[in-house]
Short mmCIF file of C-alpha atoms in Angstrom, two decimals:
data_model
loop_
_atom_site.label_atom_id
_atom_site.label_comp_id
_atom_site.label_asym_id
_atom_site.label_seq_id
_atom_site.Cartn_x
_atom_site.Cartn_y
_atom_site.Cartn_z
CA GLU A 190 352.27 52.63 -64.21
CA THR A 191 352.97 50.92 -67.54
CA GLY A 192 353.90 53.89 -69.60
CA VAL A 193 351.18 53.08 -72.11
CA THR A 194 348.62 55.85 -72.49
CA GLN A 195 345.21 55.67 -74.28
CA SER A 196 342.94 58.49 -75.28
CA PRO A 197 340.18 59.29 -74.76
CA THR A 198 339.27 57.38 -71.55
CA HIS A 199 335.55 57.55 -72.30
CA LEU A 200 333.68 58.13 -75.49
CA ILE A 201 330.06 58.06 -76.52
CA LYS A 202 329.05 57.55 -80.17
CA THR A 203 325.90 56.79 -82.11
CA ARG A 204 325.28 53.86 -84.39
CA GLY A 205 326.70 54.34 -87.90
CA GLN A 206 329.40 56.93 -86.72
CA GLN A 207 333.11 56.49 -86.97
CA VAL A 208 335.63 56.55 -84.14
CA THR A 209 339.33 56.84 -83.69
CA LEU A 210 341.12 55.64 -80.53
CA ARG A 211 344.77 56.50 -79.75
CA CYS A 212 347.55 54.75 -77.96
CA SER A 213 351.06 55.92 -77.04
CA SER A 214 353.39 52.98 -76.54
CA GLN A 215 355.88 52.57 -73.74
CA SER A 216 359.24 54.32 -74.76
CA GLY A 217 361.31 51.86 -76.85
CA HIS A 218 358.55 49.44 -77.84
CA ASN A 219 358.06 48.65 -81.40
CA THR A 220 354.88 46.48 -81.33
CA VAL A 221 351.36 47.42 -80.50
CA SER A 222 348.33 45.10 -80.08
CA TRP A 223 344.68 46.06 -79.74
CA TYR A 224 342.07 44.06 -77.78
CA GLN A 225 338.34 44.58 -77.37
CA GLN A 226 336.88 43.70 -73.94
CA ALA A 227 333.09 43.43 -73.79
CA LEU A 228 331.40 43.68 -70.46
CA GLY A 229 331.84 40.55 -68.48
CA GLN A 230 334.20 39.00 -71.13
CA GLY A 231 337.89 38.52 -71.52
CA PRO A 232 339.77 40.68 -74.02
CA GLN A 233 339.57 39.56 -77.60
CA PHE A 234 342.59 40.11 -79.98
CA ILE A 235 341.70 42.66 -82.83
CA PHE A 236 345.16 43.15 -84.54
CA GLN A 237 348.78 43.82 -83.99
CA TYR A 238 351.29 46.23 -85.63
CA TYR A 239 354.93 45.67 -85.78
CA ARG A 240 357.18 48.42 -87.15
CA GLU A 241 354.18 50.14 -88.86
CA GLU A 242 352.93 46.97 -90.59
CA GLU A 243 349.77 44.95 -89.61
CA ASN A 244 351.22 41.67 -88.23
CA GLY A 245 348.30 39.54 -87.29
CA ARG A 246 344.56 39.98 -87.06
CA GLY A 247 341.83 38.39 -85.00
CA ASN A 248 338.22 37.65 -86.00
CA PHE A 249 337.04 41.24 -86.64
CA PRO A 250 335.55 42.67 -89.79
CA PRO A 251 337.38 45.17 -92.05
CA ARG A 252 335.63 48.05 -90.59
CA PHE A 253 338.15 47.75 -87.79
CA SER A 254 341.35 49.20 -89.02
CA GLY A 255 344.45 50.57 -87.50
CA LEU A 256 347.72 52.50 -88.04
CA GLN A 257 351.15 52.61 -86.30
CA PHE A 258 353.21 55.61 -86.68
CA PRO A 259 356.99 55.98 -86.97
CA ASN A 260 357.22 56.91 -83.25
CA TYR A 261 355.42 53.60 -82.70
CA SER A 262 352.14 55.25 -81.42
CA SER A 263 348.94 53.74 -82.81
CA GLU A 264 345.38 54.44 -83.81
CA LEU A 265 342.37 51.98 -83.85
CA ASN A 266 339.65 53.10 -86.30
CA VAL A 267 336.15 51.76 -86.39
CA ASN A 268 333.71 52.69 -89.16
CA ALA A 269 329.94 52.29 -89.21
CA LEU A 270 329.66 51.63 -85.48
CA GLU A 271 327.27 49.00 -84.19
CA LEU A 272 325.71 48.67 -80.78
CA ASP A 273 327.84 45.54 -80.15
CA ASP A 274 331.01 47.65 -80.56
CA SER A 275 330.26 49.01 -77.03
CA ALA A 276 333.35 47.77 -75.17
CA LEU A 277 336.53 48.56 -73.43
CA TYR A 278 339.34 48.90 -75.97
CA LEU A 279 342.72 47.98 -74.68
CA CYS A 280 346.11 48.80 -76.20
CA ALA A 281 349.25 46.81 -75.36
CA SER A 282 352.82 47.58 -76.26
CA SER A 283 355.79 45.31 -76.32
CA LEU A 284 359.36 45.16 -77.57
CA ARG A 285 359.80 42.35 -80.03
CA VAL A 286 363.23 40.85 -79.59
CA ALA A 287 362.32 37.27 -79.01
CA THR A 288 359.34 34.95 -78.34
CA ASN A 289 357.26 35.59 -75.24
CA GLU A 290 357.79 39.26 -75.05
CA LYS A 291 356.04 40.97 -72.13
CA LEU A 292 352.85 43.01 -72.99
CA PHE A 293 352.26 46.25 -71.12
CA PHE A 294 348.54 47.33 -71.26
CA GLY A 295 347.00 50.75 -71.11
CA SER A 296 343.94 51.53 -68.96
CA GLY A 297 341.72 51.45 -72.03
CA THR A 298 339.14 53.49 -73.71
CA GLN A 299 335.54 52.78 -72.79
CA LEU A 300 333.33 53.15 -75.86
CA SER A 301 329.68 53.29 -75.73
CA VAL A 302 327.53 53.21 -78.83
CA LEU A 303 323.93 54.36 -78.62
CA GLY B 112 340.86 27.17 -82.30
CA ASP B 113 342.60 27.91 -79.03
CA SER B 114 340.37 28.59 -76.07
CA VAL B 115 340.60 29.21 -72.33
CA THR B 116 337.95 28.24 -69.71
CA GLN B 117 337.89 29.74 -66.25
CA MET B 118 335.65 29.09 -63.34
CA GLU B 119 332.90 31.58 -63.04
CA GLY B 120 332.83 34.09 -60.35
CA PRO B 121 332.58 36.04 -58.24
CA VAL B 122 334.75 34.22 -55.72
CA THR B 123 334.21 35.61 -52.28
CA LEU B 124 336.68 34.94 -49.58
CA SER B 125 337.67 36.14 -46.25
CA GLU B 126 341.07 37.65 -45.59
CA GLU B 127 343.80 35.01 -45.12
CA ALA B 128 341.68 32.24 -46.76
CA PHE B 129 343.24 30.00 -49.45
CA LEU B 130 342.40 30.84 -53.00
CA THR B 131 342.12 28.60 -56.04
CA ILE B 132 340.86 29.83 -59.48
CA ASN B 133 340.59 26.98 -62.02
CA CYS B 134 341.79 27.45 -65.57
CA THR B 135 341.89 24.92 -68.29
CA TYR B 136 342.77 25.46 -72.00
CA THR B 137 342.52 23.95 -75.41
CA ALA B 138 345.43 24.55 -77.90
CA THR B 139 347.55 22.83 -80.38
CA GLY B 140 351.13 22.43 -79.59
CA TYR B 141 352.75 24.00 -76.64
CA PRO B 142 351.34 27.34 -75.74
CA SER B 143 352.65 29.63 -73.05
CA LEU B 144 350.30 30.32 -70.24
CA PHE B 145 349.66 33.43 -68.29
CA TRP B 146 347.59 35.00 -65.41
CA TYR B 147 346.75 38.59 -65.72
CA VAL B 148 345.03 40.84 -63.04
CA GLN B 149 342.77 43.83 -63.61
CA TYR B 150 342.17 46.19 -60.88
CA PRO B 151 339.07 48.45 -61.03
CA GLY B 152 339.63 51.15 -63.59
CA GLU B 153 342.95 49.94 -64.70
CA GLY B 154 344.33 47.83 -67.54
CA LEU B 155 345.65 44.41 -67.39
CA GLN B 156 348.78 43.52 -65.52
CA LEU B 157 350.83 40.25 -66.03
CA LEU B 158 350.71 38.49 -62.58
CA LEU B 159 352.72 35.33 -63.67
CA LYS B 160 353.49 33.06 -66.56
CA ALA B 161 354.82 29.67 -67.55
CA THR B 162 356.25 28.71 -70.88
CA LYS B 163 356.54 24.95 -70.75
CA ALA B 164 355.08 21.84 -69.06
CA ASP B 165 355.63 21.54 -65.35
CA ASP B 166 356.97 25.13 -65.13
CA LYS B 167 355.70 26.91 -62.01
CA GLY B 168 355.00 30.73 -62.34
CA SER B 169 354.96 32.72 -59.13
CA ASN B 170 354.54 36.44 -58.13
CA LYS B 171 353.31 38.21 -55.06
CA GLY B 172 352.40 34.99 -53.32
CA PHE B 173 350.36 33.68 -56.27
CA GLU B 174 351.49 30.39 -57.95
CA ALA B 175 350.29 28.41 -60.98
CA THR B 176 351.79 25.23 -62.50
CA TYR B 177 351.61 24.36 -66.17
CA ARG B 178 349.98 20.86 -66.31
CA LYS B 179 349.99 19.55 -69.89
CA GLU B 180 348.47 16.26 -68.90
CA THR B 181 345.29 17.97 -67.57
CA THR B 182 345.66 21.01 -69.80
CA SER B 183 345.29 23.19 -66.65
CA PHE B 184 347.03 26.25 -65.15
CA HIS B 185 345.19 26.79 -61.83
CA LEU B 186 345.94 29.91 -59.86
CA GLU B 187 346.61 29.54 -56.04
CA LYS B 188 347.51 31.75 -53.24
CA GLY B 189 347.77 30.49 -49.53
CA SER B 190 346.48 33.69 -47.86
CA VAL B 191 344.55 36.39 -49.64
CA GLN B 192 344.40 39.98 -48.73
CA VAL B 193 341.69 42.52 -49.25
CA SER B 194 344.04 44.22 -51.76
CA ASP B 195 343.88 41.05 -53.89
CA SER B 196 340.23 41.95 -54.86
CA ALA B 197 340.24 42.22 -58.72
CA VAL B 198 339.36 40.21 -61.86
CA TYR B 199 341.86 37.63 -62.82
CA PHE B 200 342.23 36.38 -66.38
CA CYS B 201 343.83 33.12 -67.62
CA ALA B 202 345.51 33.43 -70.98
CA LEU B 203 347.59 31.59 -73.56
CA SER B 204 349.64 32.56 -76.41
CA ASP B 205 350.31 30.40 -79.48
CA MET B 206 353.52 28.68 -80.18
CA SER B 207 355.09 31.74 -81.75
CA GLY B 208 354.71 33.48 -78.39
CA TYR B 209 354.31 36.81 -80.20
CA SER B 210 352.05 38.53 -77.84
CA THR B 211 348.76 37.34 -79.43
CA LEU B 212 346.86 36.24 -76.35
CA THR B 213 343.61 34.22 -76.03
CA PHE B 214 341.95 35.07 -72.82
CA GLY B 215 339.35 33.39 -70.49
CA LYS B 216 336.24 35.37 -69.44
CA GLY B 217 337.87 36.28 -66.14
CA THR B 218 337.12 35.58 -62.53
CA MET B 219 336.18 38.20 -60.14
CA LEU B 220 337.72 37.91 -56.63
CA LEU B 221 336.19 39.66 -53.64
CA VAL B 222 338.01 39.52 -50.38
CA SER B 223 336.38 40.77 -47.21
CA PRO B 224 338.21 41.92 -43.93
#
């Protein structure tokens, strides 16, 4: 049990729709990272938020956006969904006090785009 | 850019067999290296890590040594159990170490009684 919770656990959308995924960080953590894990692939870094500011972004288009709230929970928003967006979306929280901080992953949200 | 290559699975072993999962990486500088494990229906869990050359990470009987000369971080365990069945991911973080990980594609391990 990592203390990182994601909702919903499963979601089905159609192409062109918009989706919001949510993540509650482990208590005391100030950094949230989002990853996309396509079937049979390793997770790919989408972006990271530190103290409510975006603090790094992977190779994902602008229709992937996010927020971090004052309580350090986070949202991932995806607009204009495409079939290739079908994947497991993982949230990871950490406490940034030094380099090599430990990530704690949630169980993910499985998104299916039809 | 940075990349991680793992041996393809599934790796199928009998209980108490020796396990090796190969991992090589490409990165500039001196990344930190990690092994994560993913059990069915769960998120990723850090298994072990090494932050500099020749470091050995170990946990729950698993070991991996950071080999800069061969850019490798192979995972080993002397005697696997059925409960070790999972998907194993090798990963690296850049020199900042700030939790931005590059993962390999994962290797599924299946251990039979």
